[in-house]
Structures are given as C-alpha cells and as structure tokens.
Amino acid sequence: MRSTRDVVKAPADQLGHYSDPPLLVLASLVSGPKHGHAMIEDIAALCGARLGPGTLYGAIARLEQQGWIEPLPAEARRRPYRITPQGARVLRAKLATLRQFVRAGTRRLETA
Amino acid sequence: MTPRLARWLVRLYPRDWRDRYGEEFEMLLLDGPGGFHALANVLLAAVREHLVTPITPGVIMSQSPDSILIQRPLMGALAMTVPSLPLLVYLAVHATEGWQLLVVAALLAGFVVALIRRSRIDLAISYVATVSLFAWVVWVNH
C-alpha cells in the first residue's frame, strides 16, 4: 500500500491538477469569449488541466442551462461562449471561497 | 480525429443534446488531437448525458452545476442495469472456459458494487464493459 510519506515526497505536479470543469470554464471565459478548442488550450495554460471534449461540453451545457454563460453566433461552425454577469458573480464568490480555503490551509501548515 | 469517427461519437449523445450542441461538438472533436483519452472521455460523457436532466435551452436552474448532474439516479441505474442482465446471462451461458465465467461474475459484481455505492461512474463503466464484451462475443461467434 502507498504510504502518506510517498505522497509528501512526490513533486507537486505529481499530485494532479486542480479540476473543477464548470469553474475552469468560467475562469477561462472571464478573459473574453472563446469557443471549445480555445477554452481547452486556455484552461491548460491557466492551471495545467487539459479537459476532455466530453467533460468540456458537459460543463458548457450545465453552465448555459444555469444562465452563467451564453452562446454567441457561430463562426465557421465553432460557437464561442461568453460569461454572463450572473456567471461572473458566481465565479467571484467561488474564488473568494477558494481564497479563504487557501489562507486557512496555509495557516495550518505554518503552525503544524 | 477523423470526420467519420467524430460524427459517430456525436450520434451517441441524446437527441436533444445533439440538436443543441452536435455541430459545434463535432467541430471540437475534429479540432482536437483525438487519441484514446479523448475517445474514452467522449464515451463516458455520452453515457452521462443520457442520465442527466435533458437540456432545456432557456430554462435556468437554481442549483449548482455539480448538483444538477444526474437528477434521475434510479431511472439511470435501472436503464443500465436491467438491459445488462440478459446480456450477462447470455455471456454466462456461452462461456466455455472458467476464466470467462469469472469475467461475467466480475461484471455482475461491478453492477452490484456500483448500485450499493450509488456510484454513477462505476455503473457506467460496468455497463460499457458489459455491452462491449457482449458485442465482441456475438461478433466472434458469428
């Protein structure tokens, strides 16, 4: 069985990438409208996670249904999406929660 | 990815989903590098889309994207488990070696564990494995 010591010794990039597809899509679209392939590349550059096409469109469908992103007219059969004001609010709230988590986690690490 | 494979993969999705996203999704598959991971990702996502609430453009839901995934767990579980049982019986009846029976038993155990754990992904994997094995056995025997 793998011990926790192995995990601690592992370089950070071996622990996997952060992956929350809806959040990553929102974070990608906040810098401007993008179509699917551009989103995958942007997210990979943003955090190292490369979303599969099925995962990406699963997230896009749910986010659109929520009204957090909206489609723009298709360009050469590729449809760009943009974040809505409501989506930006959700992203801001989610990032604030993550920031709080990072701060609390870092504090605990420092005192451990 | 080849245009033919991309078109075939899009056809695995529910009709409502295809009507809304089919064309742009096909373009994304053509733009991407393809490969085994992309293929497996699309296959699992297609199974998942059959289990989630149908796409209703314009209908805004109040839950988070995580919580709206799979809102019909019982229906989804039954839709995958019930058709799989006769396939497993067929495989068990046509097994000629002990190891083949073990594979069938492992698949059955996979369904049982997935249902107990209420794990949608385990259920989907068991379903895809059963259907693939069944298709392979039928193909080999004919």
XYZ file of C-alpha atoms in Angstrom:
254
model
C 0.000 0.000 0.000
C 1.199 3.527 -0.746
C 2.127 5.444 2.402
C 1.436 9.099 3.026
C 5.207 9.603 3.119
C 5.326 8.851 -0.630
C 2.672 11.481 -1.253
C 4.562 14.097 0.719
C 7.772 13.315 -1.145
C 6.058 13.499 -4.537
C 6.649 16.708 -6.509
C 3.606 18.986 -6.583
C 2.850 18.261 -10.219
C 2.516 14.549 -9.447
C -0.375 15.264 -7.093
C -2.605 16.049 -10.050
C -4.089 19.254 -11.385
C -6.958 21.228 -9.935
C -10.030 20.202 -11.836
C -13.500 21.632 -11.425
C -14.676 21.870 -15.055
C -17.518 24.420 -14.592
C -15.262 26.695 -12.557
C -12.414 26.344 -15.064
C -14.749 27.229 -17.952
C -15.985 30.326 -16.105
C -12.396 31.337 -15.298
C -11.424 30.914 -18.942
C -14.339 32.949 -20.280
C -13.756 35.828 -17.893
C -10.869 36.952 -20.130
C -13.148 37.063 -23.191
C -15.431 34.884 -25.351
C -13.956 31.608 -26.598
C -15.040 28.512 -28.483
C -14.408 24.949 -27.248
C -10.894 24.358 -28.537
C -9.695 27.790 -27.381
C -11.151 27.090 -23.929
C -9.280 23.768 -23.654
C -5.983 25.467 -24.571
C -6.626 28.421 -22.262
C -7.514 26.179 -19.311
C -4.398 24.068 -19.918
C -2.286 27.249 -19.820
C -4.169 28.512 -16.753
C -3.788 25.508 -14.465
C -2.293 22.579 -16.375
C -5.559 20.622 -16.525
C -6.498 19.511 -20.025
C -10.259 18.951 -20.166
C -11.530 16.192 -22.430
C -14.050 17.253 -25.098
C -16.899 15.383 -23.374
C -16.102 16.928 -19.994
C -15.875 20.408 -21.511
C -19.231 20.220 -23.271
C -20.856 18.654 -20.200
C -19.762 21.736 -18.247
C -20.789 24.126 -21.042
C -24.283 22.598 -21.217
C -24.832 22.904 -17.454
C -23.425 26.422 -17.283
C -25.608 27.565 -20.154
C -28.629 25.978 -18.521
C -27.819 27.937 -15.358
C -27.556 31.152 -17.338
C -23.934 31.590 -16.255
C -22.589 31.570 -19.809
C -24.290 32.361 -23.115
C -23.648 31.371 -26.722
C -22.625 33.879 -29.372
C -23.283 33.474 -33.110
C -21.275 30.573 -34.565
C -18.125 31.306 -36.569
C -17.334 28.598 -39.139
C -19.444 26.049 -37.173
C -17.473 26.856 -33.998
C -19.633 28.553 -31.389
C -17.987 30.962 -28.953
C -19.407 31.453 -25.461
C -19.172 34.369 -23.084
C -19.662 34.667 -19.354
C -22.820 36.450 -18.159
C -22.870 38.988 -15.305
C -24.505 36.301 -13.148
C -21.709 33.870 -14.096
C -19.085 36.452 -13.157
C -20.754 36.876 -9.752
C -20.713 33.099 -9.212
C -17.041 32.925 -10.215
C -16.149 35.756 -7.849
C -17.970 34.030 -4.968
C -16.346 30.677 -5.711
C -12.870 32.225 -5.917
C -13.450 34.034 -2.611
C -14.267 30.676 -1.008
C -11.142 29.130 -2.501
C -9.041 32.075 -1.296
C -10.399 31.565 2.206
C -9.578 27.863 1.966
C -6.019 28.573 0.782
C -5.486 31.097 3.585
C -6.782 28.705 6.265
C -4.825 25.756 4.817
C -1.605 27.769 4.642
C -2.058 28.978 8.212
C -2.491 25.397 9.414
C 0.602 24.301 7.515
C 2.664 27.058 9.097
C 1.592 26.086 12.604
C 1.940 22.320 12.018
C -9.886 12.602 -35.098
C -11.420 11.521 -38.385
C -14.693 13.165 -39.522
C -16.383 9.764 -39.621
C -15.431 8.882 -36.035
C -16.413 12.367 -34.819
C -19.839 12.051 -36.465
C -20.328 8.591 -34.959
C -19.390 9.810 -31.469
C -21.846 12.710 -31.666
C -24.589 10.207 -32.523
C -24.070 8.532 -29.134
C -25.474 11.604 -27.370
C -29.210 12.132 -26.646
C -31.195 13.741 -29.472
C -31.916 16.990 -27.556
C -28.247 17.360 -26.768
C -27.231 16.668 -30.379
C -29.733 19.183 -31.711
C -28.269 21.868 -29.498
C -24.547 21.074 -29.369
C -23.957 18.402 -32.027
C -22.475 20.561 -34.760
C -20.104 22.585 -32.594
C -19.114 19.481 -30.607
C -18.250 17.666 -33.829
C -16.043 20.611 -34.824
C -14.311 20.450 -31.428
C -13.613 16.732 -31.945
C -12.187 17.478 -35.395
C -10.010 20.287 -33.995
C -8.624 18.142 -31.157
C -5.785 15.637 -31.296
C -8.110 12.657 -30.700
C -6.478 9.578 -29.181
C -7.620 7.049 -26.614
C -8.163 9.530 -23.768
C -10.384 11.788 -25.867
C -12.338 8.775 -27.097
C -12.863 7.369 -23.582
C -13.768 10.833 -22.307
C -16.436 11.294 -25.000
C -17.871 7.788 -24.468
C -18.263 8.315 -20.720
C -19.634 11.829 -21.214
C -22.218 10.462 -23.677
C -23.392 7.901 -21.103
C -23.575 10.666 -18.505
C -25.639 12.907 -20.797
C -28.195 10.116 -21.121
C -28.586 10.165 -17.357
C -28.739 13.885 -16.645
C -31.744 16.133 -16.893
C -32.436 16.823 -20.578
C -31.095 20.051 -21.975
C -33.812 22.681 -21.966
C -32.442 25.829 -23.606
C -33.631 28.957 -21.869
C -34.595 27.160 -18.661
C -32.373 28.491 -15.927
C -31.949 26.248 -12.914
C -31.166 27.384 -9.420
C -28.756 24.613 -8.379
C -25.022 24.488 -8.879
C -23.684 22.625 -11.935
C -22.396 19.868 -9.656
C -25.718 19.242 -8.014
C -27.763 19.191 -11.202
C -25.703 16.320 -12.573
C -27.650 13.085 -12.641
C -31.034 14.031 -11.292
C -32.614 10.745 -12.280
C -30.374 8.246 -10.458
C -32.951 5.459 -10.119
C -34.088 5.704 -13.727
C -30.476 5.840 -14.911
C -29.445 2.882 -12.752
C -32.370 0.793 -13.996
C -31.797 1.852 -17.603
C -28.255 0.471 -17.413
C -28.696 -2.494 -15.059
C -31.880 -4.116 -16.393
C -30.789 -4.420 -20.078
C -27.390 -5.674 -18.892
C -28.787 -8.672 -17.019
C -29.882 -10.667 -20.118
C -26.525 -9.823 -21.715
C -24.707 -11.210 -18.673
C -26.897 -14.348 -18.736
C -26.072 -14.790 -22.447
C -22.356 -14.415 -21.722
C -22.537 -16.888 -18.814
C -24.411 -19.461 -20.931
C -21.925 -19.152 -23.805
C -18.833 -19.237 -21.597
C -16.656 -22.207 -22.466
C -13.778 -21.570 -20.082
C -13.621 -20.950 -16.368
C -11.999 -17.558 -16.782
C -14.867 -16.394 -18.991
C -17.300 -17.164 -16.181
C -15.032 -15.228 -13.836
C -15.223 -12.194 -16.154
C -19.036 -12.399 -16.157
C -19.031 -12.717 -12.360
C -16.726 -9.683 -12.110
C -19.072 -7.644 -14.315
C -22.073 -8.685 -12.216
C -20.141 -7.783 -9.065
C -19.328 -4.429 -10.704
C -23.051 -3.676 -11.083
C -23.807 -4.773 -7.521
C -20.993 -2.674 -6.063
C -21.950 0.331 -8.223
C -25.572 0.100 -7.063
C -24.572 -0.271 -3.412
C -22.122 2.632 -3.634
C -24.607 4.587 -5.790
C -21.650 5.405 -7.979
C -22.785 6.589 -11.383
C -19.345 6.346 -12.901
C -18.882 2.717 -11.716
C -22.297 1.900 -13.132
C -21.392 3.481 -16.454
C -18.086 1.572 -16.599
C -19.838 -1.747 -15.826
C -22.440 -1.010 -18.474
C -19.923 -0.064 -21.173
C -17.777 -3.130 -20.304
C -20.786 -5.478 -20.456
C -22.101 -4.118 -23.762
C -18.604 -4.141 -25.301
C -17.945 -7.718 -24.191
C -21.363 -8.828 -25.415
C -20.796 -7.179 -28.808
C -17.359 -8.801 -29.041
C -18.662 -12.288 -28.133
C -21.526 -12.001 -30.645
C -19.106 -10.808 -33.323
C -16.628 -13.644 -32.632
C -19.356 -16.312 -32.631
C -20.906 -15.242 -35.912
